[in-house]
Amino acid sequence: MKKLLVQGDDFGFTKGVTYGIVDAIDNGILRNTGLFANMPSATLAVSFMKDRPHVCFGIDFNIVSGPSVADPKEIPHLVDENGEFIRSGVRVRDPRFKTEEGRREMFPYDEVYKELRAQYDRFVELTGKKPGYLHGHSIQHEHYNEAIHAISEETGVPYSHDIQMQHQFKNLFQIAKTRSKASTSKVFDPMEQLNKDPLNDILTNQDYLLQGEYIAIGGHPGFVDNELLNLTTLSLERVKDHAMMTSKEIKQWIKDNDIELITYYDLYQK
C-alpha cells in the first residue's frame, strides 16, 4: 500500500488561513500542518487542535512575516524598526543574499537560533506539548537550517526535511515544471496564482509519484482575507491548494490507488 503524507503550512497565519486549513482537515485529506507560533491568530489555531487527534500539528518557523517572539532588540538583523520581520521579497533582492557569506551576514546564527527557539517555546506554552515536527518556511539559508537542526537535536522533534529524505518521498517539488512561478518569485502575480492547478499537477505526474512507497503532497491551503494580502505575496493560490485537498477527484485518486493517509508520527513513532 502506498503511503501519502499531505502537509499544509502556515496554520495560524491569519484567521482566513486558519479556517481554510481546518476545513481542509475536516472535509479533505490534510493530516499535517505547522503552526505559525509568532502570529496573533496562533491562539485561534491552537483552539482547533485538541478535537483533531488524527492530525499531526508541527511548527513552521517563520522569520519573514509578522512580529518576532524574541525581544526585537536581541535580533536586530531580522526585524525592522517596528519589531516586524523583514519580508522575504526584500531579503531576496538584497545583493548579499546571492552568496553564502552574504546570507550568513544577513541572518546571524545567534539571532536566528534565538528567534526559532522562542517560537518553539511559544508552541509548547500554547499547546502544552511538543510539536509533531519542525518545518522551514519561505526562503531557506544556511544559518536557518543549522538552527532548525540544533533545535531538533535538543528537543528530539524531527525536521520534516530529514524525515522525507530518509524515507525517499516522491513529491512534486522534484519536478520543476509543476512549481508555481508565483510561489518562487516572491512577486505578487494574481493571474499566475489563480492559474495554479495542483490537482492537475498531481494527476499529470501520478506515474512518477506512485513509483515509490512514500508520497508527499504539500501546499498552503487557506481562505484569503485582507490581513493575508497585507502580510504576504503568497495569497490567492491558497484557495487552489484548499480546493485540491478537499476535492472529490483527489479523494477518488487515493481510493483508486489504494493509498493510505499518514502523518509524521507514523514515520518516527514506531
GROMACS .gro file of C-alpha atoms in nm:
model
  270
    1MET     CA    1   0.000   0.000   0.000
    2LYS     CA    2   0.130   0.346  -0.092
    3LYS     CA    3   0.155   0.597   0.189
    4LEU     CA    4   0.065   0.962   0.137
    5LEU     CA    5   0.170   1.246   0.365
    6VAL     CA    6  -0.035   1.561   0.299
    7GLN     CA    7   0.106   1.875   0.458
    8GLY     CA    8  -0.044   2.224   0.472
    9ASP     CA    9   0.173   2.506   0.601
   10ASP     CA   10   0.113   2.833   0.789
   11PHE     CA   11  -0.155   2.729   1.042
   12GLY     CA   12  -0.244   3.041   1.240
   13PHE     CA   13  -0.106   3.286   0.981
   14THR     CA   14  -0.440   3.472   0.968
   15LYS     CA   15  -0.798   3.387   1.057
   16GLY     CA   16  -0.877   3.309   0.693
   17VAL     CA   17  -0.580   3.078   0.654
   18THR     CA   18  -0.663   2.907   0.983
   19TYR     CA   19  -1.025   2.838   0.892
   20GLY     CA   20  -0.921   2.716   0.548
   21ILE     CA   21  -0.673   2.470   0.696
   22VAL     CA   22  -0.930   2.340   0.944
   23ASP     CA   23  -1.174   2.287   0.657
   24ALA     CA   24  -0.908   2.102   0.458
   25ILE     CA   25  -0.867   1.872   0.759
   26ASP     CA   26  -1.236   1.818   0.832
   27ASN     CA   27  -1.355   1.792   0.473
   28GLY     CA   28  -1.038   1.689   0.293
   29ILE     CA   29  -0.715   1.493   0.306
   30LEU     CA   30  -0.494   1.725   0.511
   31ARG     CA   31  -0.334   1.544   0.804
   32ASN     CA   32  -0.021   1.750   0.885
   33THR     CA   33   0.002   2.123   0.944
   34GLY     CA   34   0.258   2.355   1.103
   35LEU     CA   35   0.174   2.640   1.340
   36PHE     CA   36   0.297   2.997   1.296
   37ALA     CA   37   0.357   3.046   1.667
   38ASN     CA   38   0.451   3.413   1.625
   39MET     CA   39   0.121   3.528   1.474
   40PRO     CA   40  -0.180   3.668   1.665
   41SER     CA   41  -0.407   3.401   1.515
   42ALA     CA   42  -0.192   3.122   1.661
   43THR     CA   43  -0.419   3.111   1.966
   44LEU     CA   44  -0.723   3.060   1.741
   45ALA     CA   45  -0.539   2.783   1.555
   46VAL     CA   46  -0.445   2.604   1.877
   47SER     CA   47  -0.812   2.600   1.983
   48PHE     CA   48  -0.883   2.357   1.698
   49MET     CA   49  -0.610   2.109   1.786
   50LYS     CA   50  -0.749   1.905   2.074
   51ASP     CA   51  -1.054   1.783   1.881
   52ARG     CA   52  -0.841   1.655   1.593
   53PRO     CA   53  -0.613   1.387   1.740
   54HIS     CA   54  -0.570   1.225   1.397
   55VAL     CA   55  -0.371   1.528   1.278
   56CYS     CA   56  -0.001   1.589   1.334
   57PHE     CA   57   0.045   1.952   1.438
   58GLY     CA   58   0.401   2.071   1.386
   59ILE     CA   59   0.564   2.412   1.384
   60ASP     CA   60   0.656   2.625   1.084
   61PHE     CA   61   0.945   2.851   1.181
   62ASN     CA   62   0.866   3.197   1.043
   63ILE     CA   63   1.119   3.479   1.031
   64VAL     CA   64   0.986   3.671   0.730
   65SER     CA   65   0.636   3.782   0.830
   66GLY     CA   66   0.467   3.931   1.134
   67PRO     CA   67   0.609   4.010   1.478
   68SER     CA   68   0.900   3.838   1.646
   69VAL     CA   69   0.859   3.626   1.957
   70ALA     CA   70   1.206   3.706   2.089
   71ASP     CA   71   1.285   4.059   2.205
   72PRO     CA   72   1.337   4.262   1.884
   73LYS     CA   73   1.636   4.432   2.045
   74GLU     CA   74   1.813   4.095   2.060
   75ILE     CA   75   1.757   4.012   1.691
   76PRO     CA   76   1.825   4.343   1.512
   77HIS     CA   77   1.925   4.181   1.182
   78LEU     CA   78   1.588   4.004   1.148
   79VAL     CA   79   1.337   4.282   1.220
   80ASP     CA   80   1.253   4.636   1.119
   81GLU     CA   81   1.208   4.938   1.346
   82ASN     CA   82   0.861   4.814   1.445
   83GLY     CA   83   0.977   4.469   1.554
   84GLU     CA   84   0.827   4.309   1.244
   85PHE     CA   85   1.026   4.058   1.041
   86ILE     CA   86   1.183   4.188   0.721
   87ARG     CA   87   0.981   4.041   0.436
   88SER     CA   88   1.120   3.769   0.209
   89GLY     CA   89   1.066   3.984  -0.101
   90VAL     CA   90   1.306   4.239   0.046
   91ARG     CA   91   1.553   3.972   0.151
   92VAL     CA   92   1.592   3.802  -0.186
   93ARG     CA   93   1.656   4.137  -0.356
   94ASP     CA   94   1.945   4.219  -0.124
   95PRO     CA   95   2.269   4.156  -0.321
   96ARG     CA   96   2.413   3.976  -0.018
   97PHE     CA   97   2.150   3.704  -0.047
   98LYS     CA   98   2.322   3.572  -0.361
   99THR     CA   99   2.621   3.433  -0.171
  100GLU     CA  100   2.657   3.207   0.131
  101GLU     CA  101   2.877   3.465   0.305
  102GLY     CA  102   2.616   3.732   0.242
  103ARG     CA  103   2.329   3.518   0.368
  104ARG     CA  104   2.517   3.432   0.686
  105GLU     CA  105   2.578   3.804   0.739
  106MET     CA  106   2.213   3.889   0.684
  107PHE     CA  107   2.091   3.616   0.921
  108PRO     CA  108   2.340   3.581   1.211
  109TYR     CA  109   2.317   3.236   1.364
  110ASP     CA  110   2.277   3.353   1.724
  111GLU     CA  111   1.981   3.572   1.628
  112VAL     CA  112   1.816   3.309   1.410
  113TYR     CA  113   1.853   3.043   1.678
  114LYS     CA  114   1.720   3.276   1.949
  115GLU     CA  115   1.404   3.351   1.750
  116LEU     CA  116   1.340   2.994   1.638
  117ARG     CA  117   1.385   2.866   1.991
  118ALA     CA  118   1.147   3.136   2.118
  119GLN     CA  119   0.888   3.023   1.864
  120TYR     CA  120   0.935   2.661   1.968
  121ASP     CA  121   0.887   2.756   2.333
  122ARG     CA  122   0.578   2.958   2.241
  123PHE     CA  123   0.431   2.649   2.071
  124VAL     CA  124   0.486   2.444   2.387
  125GLU     CA  125   0.338   2.724   2.600
  126LEU     CA  126   0.025   2.746   2.382
  127THR     CA  127  -0.035   2.373   2.338
  128GLY     CA  128   0.118   2.210   2.644
  129LYS     CA  129   0.318   1.967   2.431
  130LYS     CA  130   0.596   1.940   2.176
  131PRO     CA  131   0.522   1.996   1.807
  132GLY     CA  132   0.492   1.685   1.591
  133TYR     CA  133   0.765   1.806   1.355
  134LEU     CA  134   0.981   2.107   1.272
  135HIS     CA  135   0.945   2.274   0.935
  136GLY     CA  136   1.102   2.563   0.748
  137HIS     CA  137   0.910   2.848   0.588
  138SER     CA  138   0.976   3.058   0.279
  139ILE     CA  139   1.339   3.135   0.194
  140GLN     CA  140   1.599   2.886   0.313
  141HIS     CA  141   1.954   2.972   0.414
  142GLU     CA  142   2.245   2.818   0.596
  143HIS     CA  143   2.207   2.955   0.949
  144TYR     CA  144   1.832   2.896   0.938
  145ASN     CA  145   1.868   2.528   0.856
  146GLU     CA  146   2.152   2.488   1.105
  147ALA     CA  147   1.935   2.637   1.380
  148ILE     CA  148   1.646   2.403   1.298
  149HIS     CA  149   1.880   2.104   1.317
  150ALA     CA  150   2.014   2.227   1.651
  151ILE     CA  151   1.663   2.255   1.794
  152SER     CA  152   1.578   1.913   1.656
  153GLU     CA  153   1.876   1.761   1.837
  154GLU     CA  154   1.790   1.941   2.161
  155THR     CA  155   1.422   1.850   2.165
  156GLY     CA  156   1.408   1.517   1.985
  157VAL     CA  157   1.149   1.655   1.742
  158PRO     CA  158   1.242   1.564   1.383
  159TYR     CA  159   1.295   1.809   1.098
  160SER     CA  160   1.041   1.740   0.824
  161HIS     CA  161   1.304   1.764   0.551
  162ASP     CA  162   1.516   1.498   0.717
  163ILE     CA  163   1.223   1.258   0.755
  164GLN     CA  164   1.123   1.293   0.391
  165MET     CA  165   1.479   1.240   0.275
  166GLN     CA  166   1.516   0.935   0.498
  167HIS     CA  167   1.205   0.770   0.355
  168GLN     CA  168   1.276   0.882  -0.004
  169PHE     CA  169   0.946   1.057  -0.058
  170LYS     CA  170   0.829   1.136  -0.408
  171ASN     CA  171   0.687   1.485  -0.442
  172LEU     CA  172   0.609   1.750  -0.699
  173PHE     CA  173   0.892   1.978  -0.587
  174GLN     CA  174   1.126   1.731  -0.757
  175ILE     CA  175   0.960   1.818  -1.088
  176ALA     CA  176   1.043   2.181  -1.156
  177LYS     CA  177   0.783   2.238  -1.427
  178THR     CA  178   0.496   2.182  -1.184
  179ARG     CA  179   0.601   2.454  -0.944
  180SER     CA  180   0.405   2.778  -0.945
  181LYS     CA  181   0.617   3.072  -1.053
  182ALA     CA  182   0.422   3.285  -0.808
  183SER     CA  183   0.534   3.061  -0.523
  184THR     CA  184   0.902   3.101  -0.602
  185SER     CA  185   0.939   3.452  -0.748
  186LYS     CA  186   0.834   3.646  -0.436
  187VAL     CA  187   0.640   3.874  -0.670
  188PHE     CA  188   0.265   3.909  -0.645
  189ASP     CA  189   0.116   3.793  -0.975
  190PRO     CA  190  -0.259   3.740  -0.927
  191MET     CA  191  -0.314   3.560  -1.257
  192GLU     CA  192  -0.017   3.326  -1.201
  193GLN     CA  193  -0.160   3.231  -0.864
  194LEU     CA  194  -0.517   3.192  -0.987
  195ASN     CA  195  -0.399   2.974  -1.274
  196LYS     CA  196  -0.231   2.732  -1.036
  197ASP     CA  197  -0.379   2.384  -1.070
  198PRO     CA  198  -0.231   2.150  -0.807
  199LEU     CA  199  -0.487   1.876  -0.871
  200ASN     CA  200  -0.390   1.860  -1.238
  201ASP     CA  201  -0.023   1.863  -1.141
  202ILE     CA  202  -0.077   1.555  -0.924
  203LEU     CA  203  -0.280   1.365  -1.181
  204THR     CA  204  -0.043   1.457  -1.465
  205ASN     CA  205   0.258   1.334  -1.268
  206GLN     CA  206   0.094   1.043  -1.089
  207ASP     CA  207   0.313   0.782  -1.255
  208TYR     CA  208   0.619   0.948  -1.102
  209LEU     CA  209   0.456   0.997  -0.761
  210LEU     CA  210   0.345   0.635  -0.743
  211GLN     CA  211   0.691   0.492  -0.815
  212GLY     CA  212   0.790   0.472  -0.451
  213GLU     CA  213   0.627   0.369  -0.126
  214TYR     CA  214   0.600   0.721   0.014
  215ILE     CA  215   0.438   1.024  -0.149
  216ALA     CA  216   0.429   1.381  -0.018
  217ILE     CA  217   0.181   1.647  -0.123
  218GLY     CA  218   0.249   1.991   0.020
  219GLY     CA  219   0.080   2.324  -0.011
  220HIS     CA  220  -0.058   2.630   0.158
  221PRO     CA  221  -0.433   2.573   0.188
  222GLY     CA  222  -0.641   2.854   0.328
  223PHE     CA  223  -0.908   3.112   0.275
  224VAL     CA  224  -0.798   3.460   0.169
  225ASP     CA  225  -0.865   3.758   0.394
  226ASN     CA  226  -0.741   4.115   0.384
  227GLU     CA  227  -0.487   4.052   0.657
  228LEU     CA  228  -0.323   3.788   0.440
  229LEU     CA  229  -0.295   4.027   0.146
  230ASN     CA  230  -0.110   4.269   0.372
  231LEU     CA  231   0.131   4.006   0.504
  232THR     CA  232   0.247   3.803   0.205
  233THR     CA  233   0.252   3.778  -0.172
  234LEU     CA  234   0.163   3.408  -0.143
  235SER     CA  235  -0.208   3.471  -0.106
  236LEU     CA  236  -0.457   3.389  -0.381
  237GLU     CA  237  -0.315   3.050  -0.469
  238ARG     CA  238  -0.402   2.923  -0.120
  239VAL     CA  239  -0.762   2.870  -0.228
  240LYS     CA  240  -0.631   2.647  -0.509
  241ASP     CA  241  -0.444   2.427  -0.263
  242HIS     CA  242  -0.753   2.413  -0.043
  243ALA     CA  243  -0.969   2.314  -0.340
  244MET     CA  244  -0.729   2.034  -0.431
  245MET     CA  245  -0.716   1.895  -0.078
  246THR     CA  246  -1.094   1.889  -0.045
  247SER     CA  247  -1.183   1.778  -0.399
  248LYS     CA  248  -1.377   1.465  -0.487
  249GLU     CA  249  -1.115   1.390  -0.750
  250ILE     CA  250  -0.822   1.368  -0.507
  251LYS     CA  251  -1.023   1.151  -0.270
  252GLN     CA  252  -1.111   0.918  -0.556
  253TRP     CA  253  -0.747   0.908  -0.669
  254ILE     CA  254  -0.646   0.799  -0.320
  255LYS     CA  255  -0.912   0.528  -0.319
  256ASP     CA  256  -0.834   0.404  -0.670
  257ASN     CA  257  -0.465   0.368  -0.594
  258ASP     CA  258  -0.507   0.204  -0.252
  259ILE     CA  259  -0.327   0.489  -0.078
  260GLU     CA  260  -0.310   0.532   0.299
  261LEU     CA  261  -0.302   0.881   0.452
  262ILE     CA  262  -0.025   0.911   0.711
  263THR     CA  263   0.127   1.168   0.947
  264TYR     CA  264   0.482   1.235   1.056
  265TYR     CA  265   0.403   1.044   1.373
  266ASP     CA  266   0.362   0.729   1.164
  267LEU     CA  267   0.718   0.769   1.043
  268TYR     CA  268   0.907   0.809   1.367
  269GLN     CA  269   0.682   0.691   1.649
  270LYS     CA  270   0.720   0.320   1.581
   0.00000   0.00000   0.00000
